[in-house]
Coordinates of C-alpha atoms and ligand atoms in Angstrom, one line a residue:
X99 CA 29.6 -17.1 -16.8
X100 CA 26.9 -15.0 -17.7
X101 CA 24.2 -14.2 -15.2
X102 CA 21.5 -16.2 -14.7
X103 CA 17.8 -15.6 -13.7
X104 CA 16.5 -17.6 -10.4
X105 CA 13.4 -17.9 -8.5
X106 CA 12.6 -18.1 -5.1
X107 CA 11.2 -21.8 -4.3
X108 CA 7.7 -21.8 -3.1
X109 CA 8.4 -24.9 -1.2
X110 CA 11.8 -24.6 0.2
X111 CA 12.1 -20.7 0.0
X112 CA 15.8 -21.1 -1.8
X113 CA 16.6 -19.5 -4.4
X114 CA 17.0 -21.9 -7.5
X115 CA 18.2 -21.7 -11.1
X116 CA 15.5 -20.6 -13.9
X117 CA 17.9 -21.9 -16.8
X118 CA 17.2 -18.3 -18.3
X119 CA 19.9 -16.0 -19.3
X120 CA 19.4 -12.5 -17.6
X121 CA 19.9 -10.6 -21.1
X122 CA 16.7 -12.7 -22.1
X123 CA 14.3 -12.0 -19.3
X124 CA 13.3 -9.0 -21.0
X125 CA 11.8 -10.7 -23.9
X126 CA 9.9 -13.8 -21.7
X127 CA 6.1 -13.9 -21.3
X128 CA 4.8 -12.0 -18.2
X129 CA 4.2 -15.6 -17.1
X130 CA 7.0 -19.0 -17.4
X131 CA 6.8 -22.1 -15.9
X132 CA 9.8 -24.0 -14.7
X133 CA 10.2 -27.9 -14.5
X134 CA 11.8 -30.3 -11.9
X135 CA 13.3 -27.4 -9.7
X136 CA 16.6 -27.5 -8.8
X137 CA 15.0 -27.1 -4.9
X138 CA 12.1 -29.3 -4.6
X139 CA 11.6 -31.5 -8.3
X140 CA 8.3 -29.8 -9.0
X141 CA 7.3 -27.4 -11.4
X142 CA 6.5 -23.9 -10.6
X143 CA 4.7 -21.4 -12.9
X144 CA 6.9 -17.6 -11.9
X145 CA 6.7 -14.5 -13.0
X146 CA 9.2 -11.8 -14.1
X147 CA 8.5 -9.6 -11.5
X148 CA 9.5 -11.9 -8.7
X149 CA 12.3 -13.1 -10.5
X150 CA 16.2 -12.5 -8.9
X151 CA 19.1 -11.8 -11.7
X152 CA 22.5 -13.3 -10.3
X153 CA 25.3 -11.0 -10.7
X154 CA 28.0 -12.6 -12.9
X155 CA 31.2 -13.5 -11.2
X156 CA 34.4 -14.9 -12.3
Ligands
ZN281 ZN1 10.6 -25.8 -6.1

């Protein structure tokens, strides 16, 4: 599984699944926008910099 990129919900405060592979964050806009979170079913505009990078585990 490769590692993923996840954001902290503003709603709930989990942590929830971006859909972006970490290798890719690097290339994103400074700015992306998430639909129908995995916490809450909103969408949330996040940023790189507050982004978390799972660490892959098998
Ligand atoms: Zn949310």
């Amino acid at each position: 599984v490769a590692a993923t990129v996840l954001i902290a919900c503003p709603d709930t405060g989990d942590l929830v699944p971006t859909g972006v592979r970490a290798d890719l964050l690097p290339d994103l806009p400074a700015i992306n926008h998430l639909e129908a979170c995995a916490g809450c079913g909103n969408d949330h505009d996040w940023t790189r910099d507050e982004s978390v990078v799972t660490t892959a585990t098998d």
